[in-house]
Amino acid sequence: MLKKLFNQDTRYLWWALLGGFCYAAGFPLLGSTKYIFLAPTLGFIFLLNPLLSDNHRFFSWIKAFLIFSLGLYLLGLYWIPYTLKEFGEVPIPVNYLLGVLFSIFLLPQFYFLLSAIYLLNQKFNLRDTPVLWGLFLALSGTLLEVIIPQQFPIHLGHNWFALAPYTGLARYFGVGIFSLMSYFLAFFFILSPKTKKTAVVLLSILSLFLIVNIALGFWQIQVHQKAPKQTFAVKIVQANIGNNLKISAEKGSKDSLDNVLGLYRGLSTKPTAHGPDLIIWPETAYPVLLSGHQIHSEIMPLPYVFRQILEETGAYILFGGYYQNPERERYDFFESEYNSAFMLTPNFELPSIY
């Protein structure tokens, strides 16, 4: 039995599962702050290298990617079933089945990237020019990350936040430059001969990239420290509202709504040593649906709790709430409400909604 599980025909699937675990290990693990730098790049190598080395059929590539996605889900997004049960009231075991099903859609850009690699490998010998093909595929992978919609963006380059604040190139190119480098390192390793020369080239490229980022990051910090100091007091409010109270307030219970808003108002107006100039509430903190265009046109007054806070503090307020789509104001319409961020000014105006 064990021989069948670990034979030559299934070995690439085990590498794919390990690759999924490695990809997840590049992000905070199991609710902790622990993660492994460049682990996603290593995980991508574990997925792709056996597929290219043994010339598997396309169906095998799909199987490997599904196993890879399952590994990523099990170690990195294991919390999805709990969320479905807690907030969506999806019962056990349906929530776990939906979680596993959702793993298929975690990295949709990889379906396009792996398909392109498979087709190109059928027509060309990618190993002839590993630098050129590595650069082309790295650009393709980075571009696909940008243009393919994802529910939870977990890009290959996101793991480079481990270097922050010494990610100097991020200021000019964003996360894309780090995805580009991660893909290139992976493709160059996979397509090149496994020799000492390849190792030296890879280490040299990685070292140069690290040096440039660290040097730029250090320079940016020095410039910032020499800039004239400005004081801007920010108060971040966390009322620690429980799920039952939150849901009850959202359903319209007056007692629950008064309780929630009273907690936020009390914390927002509590005296502090400085300011505040800006008060920040959490995501979906305000539990009542808001119509931005009606507030703008003064059809709907600004909620009283915000008028109180603005009068007492004179601060800006950035808060999370529910925004009513002005084009679809009936509750039963698709996309009639959005989880949104609202910005209020000290002049009782609502200039910005995201």
mmCIF file of C-alpha atoms in Angstrom:
data_model
loop_
_atom_site.group_PDB
_atom_site.id
_atom_site.type_symbol
_atom_site.label_atom_id
_atom_site.label_comp_id
_atom_site.label_asym_id
_atom_site.label_seq_id
_atom_site.Cartn_x
_atom_site.Cartn_y
_atom_site.Cartn_z
ATOM 1 C CA MET A 1 0.000 0.000 0.000
ATOM 2 C CA LEU A 2 2.748 2.445 0.967
ATOM 3 C CA LYS A 3 4.690 1.584 -2.191
ATOM 4 C CA LYS A 4 1.669 2.570 -4.292
ATOM 5 C CA LEU A 5 1.345 5.850 -2.433
ATOM 6 C CA PHE A 6 4.997 6.824 -2.838
ATOM 7 C CA ASN A 7 5.912 5.294 -6.213
ATOM 8 C CA GLN A 8 7.382 7.107 -9.200
ATOM 9 C CA ASP A 9 3.942 7.853 -10.667
ATOM 10 C CA THR A 10 2.682 9.713 -7.576
ATOM 11 C CA ARG A 11 5.885 11.364 -6.383
ATOM 12 C CA TYR A 12 5.139 14.644 -8.191
ATOM 13 C CA LEU A 13 1.856 14.907 -6.264
ATOM 14 C CA TRP A 14 3.661 14.680 -2.937
ATOM 15 C CA TRP A 15 6.051 17.384 -4.119
ATOM 16 C CA ALA A 16 3.014 19.482 -5.064
ATOM 17 C CA LEU A 17 1.488 19.034 -1.576
ATOM 18 C CA LEU A 18 4.805 20.006 0.021
ATOM 19 C CA GLY A 19 4.911 22.990 -2.333
ATOM 20 C CA GLY A 20 1.473 24.120 -1.132
ATOM 21 C CA PHE A 21 2.623 23.883 2.481
ATOM 22 C CA CYS A 22 5.731 25.930 1.638
ATOM 23 C CA TYR A 23 3.677 28.587 -0.150
ATOM 24 C CA ALA A 24 1.494 28.940 2.966
ATOM 25 C CA ALA A 25 4.583 29.050 5.209
ATOM 26 C CA GLY A 26 5.543 32.373 3.639
ATOM 27 C CA PHE A 27 2.633 34.029 5.434
ATOM 28 C CA PRO A 28 1.762 34.186 9.169
ATOM 29 C CA LEU A 29 1.113 30.598 10.209
ATOM 30 C CA LEU A 30 -1.787 29.279 12.288
ATOM 31 C CA GLY A 31 -2.687 32.649 13.783
ATOM 32 C CA SER A 32 0.893 33.450 14.809
ATOM 33 C CA THR A 33 3.352 36.003 13.443
ATOM 34 C CA LYS A 34 5.785 33.315 12.274
ATOM 35 C CA TYR A 35 6.596 32.895 8.591
ATOM 36 C CA ILE A 36 9.514 31.754 6.439
ATOM 37 C CA PHE A 37 11.191 34.161 4.037
ATOM 38 C CA LEU A 38 11.091 33.051 0.367
ATOM 39 C CA ALA A 39 9.101 29.912 1.279
ATOM 40 C CA PRO A 40 6.469 30.640 -1.451
ATOM 41 C CA THR A 41 9.214 30.720 -4.091
ATOM 42 C CA LEU A 42 10.492 27.365 -2.864
ATOM 43 C CA GLY A 43 6.935 26.016 -2.902
ATOM 44 C CA PHE A 44 6.486 27.092 -6.516
ATOM 45 C CA ILE A 45 9.706 25.246 -7.410
ATOM 46 C CA PHE A 46 8.417 22.095 -5.664
ATOM 47 C CA LEU A 47 5.257 22.288 -7.770
ATOM 48 C CA LEU A 48 6.767 23.019 -11.189
ATOM 49 C CA ASN A 49 10.135 21.282 -11.216
ATOM 50 C CA PRO A 50 8.809 17.664 -11.142
ATOM 51 C CA LEU A 51 6.213 18.479 -13.797
ATOM 52 C CA LEU A 52 8.810 19.809 -16.245
ATOM 53 C CA SER A 53 11.449 17.230 -15.379
ATOM 54 C CA ASP A 54 9.293 14.166 -16.049
ATOM 55 C CA ASN A 55 7.203 15.531 -18.959
ATOM 56 C CA HIS A 56 3.833 14.778 -17.375
ATOM 57 C CA ARG A 57 0.591 15.056 -19.312
ATOM 58 C CA PHE A 58 -1.546 18.172 -18.906
ATOM 59 C CA PHE A 59 -4.086 16.329 -16.741
ATOM 60 C CA SER A 60 -1.245 15.524 -14.340
ATOM 61 C CA TRP A 61 -0.379 19.228 -14.191
ATOM 62 C CA ILE A 62 -3.970 20.000 -13.174
ATOM 63 C CA LYS A 63 -3.926 17.279 -10.512
ATOM 64 C CA ALA A 64 -0.643 18.580 -9.143
ATOM 65 C CA PHE A 65 -1.952 22.128 -8.946
ATOM 66 C CA LEU A 66 -5.136 21.023 -7.167
ATOM 67 C CA ILE A 67 -3.031 19.144 -4.598
ATOM 68 C CA PHE A 68 -0.774 22.204 -4.291
ATOM 69 C CA SER A 69 -3.833 24.398 -3.661
ATOM 70 C CA LEU A 70 -5.110 21.938 -1.066
ATOM 71 C CA GLY A 71 -1.804 22.171 0.807
ATOM 72 C CA LEU A 72 -1.982 25.968 0.717
ATOM 73 C CA TYR A 73 -5.538 25.845 2.049
ATOM 74 C CA LEU A 74 -4.838 23.349 4.841
ATOM 75 C CA LEU A 75 -1.926 25.304 6.291
ATOM 76 C CA GLY A 76 -2.744 28.865 5.264
ATOM 77 C CA LEU A 77 -6.507 29.309 4.898
ATOM 78 C CA TYR A 78 -7.780 26.646 7.306
ATOM 79 C CA TRP A 79 -9.935 29.351 8.972
ATOM 80 C CA ILE A 80 -12.387 29.595 6.071
ATOM 81 C CA PRO A 81 -14.770 26.858 7.394
ATOM 82 C CA TYR A 82 -14.903 28.579 10.802
ATOM 83 C CA THR A 83 -15.760 31.886 9.134
ATOM 84 C CA LEU A 84 -18.491 30.243 7.060
ATOM 85 C CA LYS A 85 -19.998 28.709 10.193
ATOM 86 C CA GLU A 86 -19.623 31.780 12.414
ATOM 87 C CA PHE A 87 -20.805 34.491 10.027
ATOM 88 C CA GLY A 88 -22.623 32.577 7.298
ATOM 89 C CA GLU A 89 -24.341 30.062 9.594
ATOM 90 C CA VAL A 90 -23.170 27.230 7.303
ATOM 91 C CA PRO A 91 -23.436 23.985 9.306
ATOM 92 C CA ILE A 92 -20.760 21.341 9.845
ATOM 93 C CA PRO A 93 -19.651 19.452 7.692
ATOM 94 C CA VAL A 94 -20.906 21.591 4.782
ATOM 95 C CA ASN A 95 -18.587 24.442 5.813
ATOM 96 C CA TYR A 96 -15.555 22.135 5.612
ATOM 97 C CA LEU A 97 -16.611 20.778 2.236
ATOM 98 C CA LEU A 98 -17.030 24.345 0.951
ATOM 99 C CA GLY A 99 -13.604 25.249 2.350
ATOM 100 C CA VAL A 100 -11.946 22.418 0.429
ATOM 101 C CA LEU A 101 -13.903 23.360 -2.700
ATOM 102 C CA PHE A 102 -12.803 26.977 -2.326
ATOM 103 C CA SER A 103 -9.148 25.863 -2.419
ATOM 104 C CA ILE A 104 -9.612 25.372 -6.162
ATOM 105 C CA PHE A 105 -9.962 29.152 -6.576
ATOM 106 C CA LEU A 106 -7.197 30.387 -4.251
ATOM 107 C CA LEU A 107 -4.656 31.080 -7.029
ATOM 108 C CA PRO A 108 -6.645 31.416 -10.278
ATOM 109 C CA GLN A 109 -3.718 33.109 -12.031
ATOM 110 C CA PHE A 110 -1.758 29.841 -11.776
ATOM 111 C CA TYR A 111 -4.211 28.055 -14.086
ATOM 112 C CA PHE A 112 -3.255 30.454 -16.872
ATOM 113 C CA LEU A 113 0.446 30.474 -16.028
ATOM 114 C CA LEU A 114 0.801 26.687 -15.789
ATOM 115 C CA SER A 115 -1.204 26.196 -18.990
ATOM 116 C CA ALA A 116 1.103 28.612 -20.828
ATOM 117 C CA ILE A 117 4.222 26.866 -19.476
ATOM 118 C CA TYR A 118 2.867 23.466 -20.517
ATOM 119 C CA LEU A 119 2.067 24.600 -24.067
ATOM 120 C CA LEU A 120 5.378 26.424 -24.483
ATOM 121 C CA ASN A 121 7.263 23.398 -23.221
ATOM 122 C CA GLN A 122 5.576 21.260 -25.879
ATOM 123 C CA LYS A 123 6.773 23.568 -28.651
ATOM 124 C CA PHE A 124 10.125 24.873 -27.390
ATOM 125 C CA ASN A 125 13.010 23.641 -25.334
ATOM 126 C CA LEU A 126 12.776 26.070 -22.445
ATOM 127 C CA ARG A 127 16.056 24.833 -20.981
ATOM 128 C CA ASP A 128 18.077 26.096 -23.969
ATOM 129 C CA THR A 129 17.876 29.723 -22.846
ATOM 130 C CA PRO A 130 16.893 29.719 -19.144
ATOM 131 C CA VAL A 131 17.591 33.431 -18.662
ATOM 132 C CA LEU A 132 15.335 34.604 -21.501
ATOM 133 C CA TRP A 133 12.570 32.103 -20.817
ATOM 134 C CA GLY A 134 12.865 32.731 -17.082
ATOM 135 C CA LEU A 135 12.463 36.471 -17.596
ATOM 136 C CA PHE A 136 9.551 36.036 -20.031
ATOM 137 C CA LEU A 137 7.687 33.644 -17.736
ATOM 138 C CA ALA A 138 8.428 35.817 -14.696
ATOM 139 C CA LEU A 139 6.921 38.848 -16.451
ATOM 140 C CA SER A 140 3.922 36.733 -17.465
ATOM 141 C CA GLY A 141 3.363 35.458 -13.930
ATOM 142 C CA THR A 142 3.613 38.959 -12.465
ATOM 143 C CA LEU A 143 1.216 40.387 -15.053
ATOM 144 C CA LEU A 144 -1.306 37.609 -14.398
ATOM 145 C CA GLU A 145 -1.237 38.425 -10.675
ATOM 146 C CA VAL A 146 -2.308 41.954 -11.561
ATOM 147 C CA ILE A 147 -5.031 41.265 -14.130
ATOM 148 C CA ILE A 148 -6.662 38.062 -12.771
ATOM 149 C CA PRO A 149 -9.193 38.806 -9.973
ATOM 150 C CA GLN A 150 -8.557 36.934 -6.704
ATOM 151 C CA GLN A 151 -10.658 36.641 -3.569
ATOM 152 C CA PHE A 152 -7.573 36.586 -1.312
ATOM 153 C CA PRO A 153 -4.524 38.031 -3.107
ATOM 154 C CA ILE A 154 -1.568 35.956 -1.908
ATOM 155 C CA HIS A 155 1.071 36.804 -4.480
ATOM 156 C CA LEU A 156 4.488 35.286 -4.776
ATOM 157 C CA GLY A 157 6.082 38.637 -3.971
ATOM 158 C CA HIS A 158 4.091 39.387 -0.803
ATOM 159 C CA ASN A 159 6.522 37.369 1.318
ATOM 160 C CA TRP A 160 9.158 40.058 0.814
ATOM 161 C CA PHE A 161 7.415 42.118 3.505
ATOM 162 C CA ALA A 162 9.831 40.271 5.803
ATOM 163 C CA LEU A 163 12.430 42.904 4.774
ATOM 164 C CA ALA A 164 10.258 45.917 5.662
ATOM 165 C CA PRO A 165 11.130 48.772 6.049
ATOM 166 C CA TYR A 166 14.119 47.905 3.846
ATOM 167 C CA THR A 167 12.088 47.083 0.731
ATOM 168 C CA GLY A 168 13.360 50.172 -1.046
ATOM 169 C CA LEU A 169 12.184 49.248 -4.547
ATOM 170 C CA ALA A 170 8.585 48.963 -3.328
ATOM 171 C CA ARG A 171 8.382 52.755 -3.306
ATOM 172 C CA TYR A 172 8.866 52.832 -7.089
ATOM 173 C CA PHE A 173 7.491 49.500 -8.377
ATOM 174 C CA GLY A 174 5.143 48.165 -5.698
ATOM 175 C CA VAL A 175 4.866 44.469 -4.865
ATOM 176 C CA GLY A 176 5.175 43.569 -8.556
ATOM 177 C CA ILE A 177 8.961 43.903 -8.561
ATOM 178 C CA PHE A 178 9.192 41.303 -5.786
ATOM 179 C CA SER A 179 6.869 38.883 -7.568
ATOM 180 C CA LEU A 180 8.974 39.361 -10.691
ATOM 181 C CA MET A 181 12.165 38.509 -8.826
ATOM 182 C CA SER A 182 10.572 35.509 -7.064
ATOM 183 C CA TYR A 183 9.275 34.067 -10.328
ATOM 184 C CA PHE A 184 12.590 34.654 -12.056
ATOM 185 C CA LEU A 185 14.583 32.921 -9.310
ATOM 186 C CA ALA A 186 12.207 29.952 -9.484
ATOM 187 C CA PHE A 187 12.201 29.664 -13.291
ATOM 188 C CA PHE A 188 15.940 30.163 -13.599
ATOM 189 C CA PHE A 189 16.579 27.410 -11.057
ATOM 190 C CA ILE A 190 14.110 25.003 -12.711
ATOM 191 C CA LEU A 191 15.327 25.569 -16.282
ATOM 192 C CA SER A 192 19.078 25.730 -15.613
ATOM 193 C CA PRO A 193 21.467 22.789 -15.148
ATOM 194 C CA LYS A 194 21.823 21.901 -11.468
ATOM 195 C CA THR A 195 25.474 22.934 -11.227
ATOM 196 C CA LYS A 196 27.664 25.030 -8.966
ATOM 197 C CA LYS A 197 27.598 27.788 -11.597
ATOM 198 C CA THR A 198 23.789 27.958 -11.437
ATOM 199 C CA ALA A 199 23.924 28.224 -7.650
ATOM 200 C CA VAL A 200 26.494 31.032 -7.848
ATOM 201 C CA VAL A 201 24.414 32.970 -10.392
ATOM 202 C CA LEU A 202 21.240 32.566 -8.325
ATOM 203 C CA LEU A 203 22.934 33.669 -5.110
ATOM 204 C CA SER A 204 24.533 36.624 -6.898
ATOM 205 C CA ILE A 205 21.203 37.824 -8.342
ATOM 206 C CA LEU A 206 19.453 37.399 -4.990
ATOM 207 C CA SER A 207 22.267 39.146 -3.107
ATOM 208 C CA LEU A 208 22.335 42.094 -5.519
ATOM 209 C CA PHE A 209 18.548 42.468 -5.286
ATOM 210 C CA LEU A 210 18.711 42.390 -1.487
ATOM 211 C CA ILE A 211 21.530 44.939 -1.379
ATOM 212 C CA VAL A 212 19.688 47.367 -3.665
ATOM 213 C CA ASN A 213 16.504 47.105 -1.596
ATOM 214 C CA ILE A 214 18.245 47.448 1.753
ATOM 215 C CA ALA A 215 20.393 50.370 0.573
ATOM 216 C CA LEU A 216 17.401 52.213 -0.884
ATOM 217 C CA GLY A 217 15.319 51.476 2.202
ATOM 218 C CA PHE A 218 18.054 52.777 4.490
ATOM 219 C CA TRP A 219 18.415 55.937 2.370
ATOM 220 C CA GLN A 220 14.625 56.525 2.410
ATOM 221 C CA ILE A 221 14.591 56.198 6.209
ATOM 222 C CA GLN A 222 17.425 58.719 6.518
ATOM 223 C CA VAL A 223 15.600 61.203 4.268
ATOM 224 C CA HIS A 224 12.442 60.772 6.310
ATOM 225 C CA GLN A 225 14.259 61.295 9.597
ATOM 226 C CA LYS A 226 15.830 64.539 8.325
ATOM 227 C CA ALA A 227 12.496 65.922 7.114
ATOM 228 C CA PRO A 228 10.741 68.535 9.285
ATOM 229 C CA LYS A 229 8.788 66.820 12.035
ATOM 230 C CA GLN A 230 5.024 67.112 11.945
ATOM 231 C CA THR A 231 2.604 65.945 14.606
ATOM 232 C CA PHE A 232 -0.596 64.174 13.591
ATOM 233 C CA ALA A 233 -2.431 62.443 16.430
ATOM 234 C CA VAL A 234 -4.344 59.301 15.478
ATOM 235 C CA LYS A 235 -6.761 57.497 17.795
ATOM 236 C CA ILE A 236 -7.541 53.899 16.808
ATOM 237 C CA VAL A 237 -10.745 52.688 18.460
ATOM 238 C CA GLN A 238 -11.405 49.002 19.139
ATOM 239 C CA ALA A 239 -14.639 48.459 21.050
ATOM 240 C CA ASN A 240 -14.276 44.644 21.007
ATOM 241 C CA ILE A 241 -17.891 44.086 19.944
ATOM 242 C CA GLY A 242 -18.901 40.411 20.171
ATOM 243 C CA ASN A 243 -20.415 38.641 17.163
ATOM 244 C CA ASN A 244 -23.875 38.244 18.744
ATOM 245 C CA LEU A 245 -24.102 41.941 19.647
ATOM 246 C CA LYS A 246 -22.784 42.983 16.230
ATOM 247 C CA ILE A 247 -25.265 40.823 14.321
ATOM 248 C CA SER A 248 -28.150 41.909 16.569
ATOM 249 C CA ALA A 249 -27.339 45.585 15.922
ATOM 250 C CA GLU A 250 -27.118 44.962 12.181
ATOM 251 C CA LYS A 251 -30.568 43.348 12.282
ATOM 252 C CA GLY A 252 -32.013 46.525 13.801
ATOM 253 C CA SER A 253 -32.280 45.815 17.530
ATOM 254 C CA LYS A 254 -32.451 49.272 19.175
ATOM 255 C CA ASP A 255 -30.860 48.146 22.447
ATOM 256 C CA SER A 256 -27.978 46.451 20.617
ATOM 257 C CA LEU A 257 -27.505 49.429 18.295
ATOM 258 C CA ASP A 258 -27.433 51.872 21.221
ATOM 259 C CA ASN A 259 -24.963 49.631 23.037
ATOM 260 C CA VAL A 260 -22.595 49.402 20.039
ATOM 261 C CA LEU A 261 -22.685 53.103 19.190
ATOM 262 C CA GLY A 262 -22.369 54.056 22.861
ATOM 263 C CA LEU A 263 -19.161 52.049 23.160
ATOM 264 C CA TYR A 264 -17.670 53.629 20.046
ATOM 265 C CA ARG A 265 -18.752 57.126 21.039
ATOM 266 C CA GLY A 266 -17.297 56.767 24.542
ATOM 267 C CA LEU A 267 -13.933 55.553 23.284
ATOM 268 C CA SER A 268 -13.809 58.142 20.491
ATOM 269 C CA THR A 269 -14.433 61.102 22.805
ATOM 270 C CA LYS A 270 -12.385 59.870 25.760
ATOM 271 C CA PRO A 271 -9.781 62.586 26.512
ATOM 272 C CA THR A 272 -6.215 61.936 25.337
ATOM 273 C CA ALA A 273 -2.916 63.776 25.723
ATOM 274 C CA HIS A 274 -2.811 64.836 22.061
ATOM 275 C CA GLY A 275 -5.597 65.600 19.629
ATOM 276 C CA PRO A 276 -6.861 63.449 18.145
ATOM 277 C CA ASP A 277 -6.653 64.723 14.574
ATOM 278 C CA LEU A 278 -8.008 61.467 13.151
ATOM 279 C CA ILE A 279 -10.233 58.807 14.725
ATOM 280 C CA ILE A 280 -10.304 55.341 13.140
ATOM 281 C CA TRP A 281 -13.023 52.737 13.686
ATOM 282 C CA PRO A 282 -12.737 49.091 12.513
ATOM 283 C CA GLU A 283 -14.236 47.411 9.470
ATOM 284 C CA THR A 284 -18.093 47.394 9.462
ATOM 285 C CA ALA A 285 -18.090 49.141 12.849
ATOM 286 C CA TYR A 286 -21.171 51.244 12.017
ATOM 287 C CA PRO A 287 -23.926 48.612 11.732
ATOM 288 C CA VAL A 288 -26.599 50.620 9.842
ATOM 289 C CA LEU A 289 -26.759 50.812 6.040
ATOM 290 C CA LEU A 290 -25.697 54.265 4.772
ATOM 291 C CA SER A 291 -26.612 55.978 1.519
ATOM 292 C CA GLY A 292 -23.692 58.194 0.586
ATOM 293 C CA HIS A 293 -25.469 60.148 -2.141
ATOM 294 C CA GLN A 294 -28.410 60.894 0.183
ATOM 295 C CA ILE A 295 -26.031 62.268 2.822
ATOM 296 C CA HIS A 296 -24.299 64.347 0.155
ATOM 297 C CA SER A 297 -27.626 65.758 -1.033
ATOM 298 C CA GLU A 298 -28.812 66.224 2.584
ATOM 299 C CA ILE A 299 -31.803 63.937 1.995
ATOM 300 C CA MET A 300 -30.445 61.782 4.821
ATOM 301 C CA PRO A 301 -28.873 63.556 7.821
ATOM 302 C CA LEU A 302 -25.461 62.573 9.080
ATOM 303 C CA PRO A 303 -25.998 59.988 11.847
ATOM 304 C CA TYR A 304 -26.258 61.653 15.246
ATOM 305 C CA VAL A 305 -23.432 59.658 16.842
ATOM 306 C CA PHE A 306 -20.952 61.105 14.344
ATOM 307 C CA ARG A 307 -22.245 64.655 14.825
ATOM 308 C CA GLN A 308 -21.653 64.246 18.566
ATOM 309 C CA ILE A 309 -18.102 62.977 18.096
ATOM 310 C CA LEU A 310 -17.222 65.655 15.543
ATOM 311 C CA GLU A 311 -18.564 68.410 17.796
ATOM 312 C CA GLU A 312 -16.578 67.153 20.803
ATOM 313 C CA THR A 313 -13.282 66.324 19.095
ATOM 314 C CA GLY A 314 -13.048 68.369 15.886
ATOM 315 C CA ALA A 315 -11.264 65.374 14.342
ATOM 316 C CA TYR A 316 -11.621 63.516 11.074
ATOM 317 C CA ILE A 317 -13.332 60.124 11.374
ATOM 318 C CA LEU A 318 -12.463 57.114 9.221
ATOM 319 C CA PHE A 319 -14.885 54.269 9.845
ATOM 320 C CA GLY A 320 -16.047 51.011 8.318
ATOM 321 C CA GLY A 321 -19.700 50.460 7.458
ATOM 322 C CA TYR A 322 -22.167 49.328 4.805
ATOM 323 C CA TYR A 323 -22.664 51.485 1.719
ATOM 324 C CA GLN A 324 -25.911 51.398 -0.241
ATOM 325 C CA ASN A 325 -25.386 51.302 -3.982
ATOM 326 C CA PRO A 326 -27.283 54.377 -5.295
ATOM 327 C CA GLU A 327 -28.187 52.484 -8.482
ATOM 328 C CA ARG A 328 -29.643 49.485 -6.638
ATOM 329 C CA GLU A 329 -31.395 50.568 -3.498
ATOM 330 C CA ARG A 330 -33.562 47.493 -3.098
ATOM 331 C CA TYR A 331 -32.157 45.012 -0.620
ATOM 332 C CA ASP A 332 -32.840 41.973 -2.806
ATOM 333 C CA PHE A 333 -30.766 43.261 -5.732
ATOM 334 C CA PHE A 334 -27.323 41.804 -6.412
ATOM 335 C CA GLU A 335 -24.537 44.211 -5.404
ATOM 336 C CA SER A 336 -26.970 46.482 -3.567
ATOM 337 C CA GLU A 337 -24.630 46.868 -0.565
ATOM 338 C CA TYR A 338 -20.864 47.151 -0.168
ATOM 339 C CA ASN A 339 -18.519 46.709 2.765
ATOM 340 C CA SER A 340 -16.996 50.202 2.677
ATOM 341 C CA ALA A 341 -14.770 52.793 4.333
ATOM 342 C CA PHE A 342 -16.166 56.290 4.998
ATOM 343 C CA MET A 343 -14.254 59.503 5.747
ATOM 344 C CA LEU A 344 -15.922 62.342 7.685
ATOM 345 C CA THR A 345 -14.412 65.817 8.029
ATOM 346 C CA PRO A 346 -14.606 68.121 11.083
ATOM 347 C CA ASN A 347 -17.026 70.216 8.992
ATOM 348 C CA PHE A 348 -19.632 67.399 9.073
ATOM 349 C CA GLU A 349 -19.000 66.500 5.432
ATOM 350 C CA LEU A 350 -18.631 63.082 3.816
ATOM 351 C CA PRO A 351 -16.121 63.663 0.992
ATOM 352 C CA SER A 352 -14.860 60.131 0.488
ATOM 353 C CA ILE A 353 -16.290 56.597 0.325
ATOM 354 C CA TYR A 354 -14.225 53.580 -0.711
#
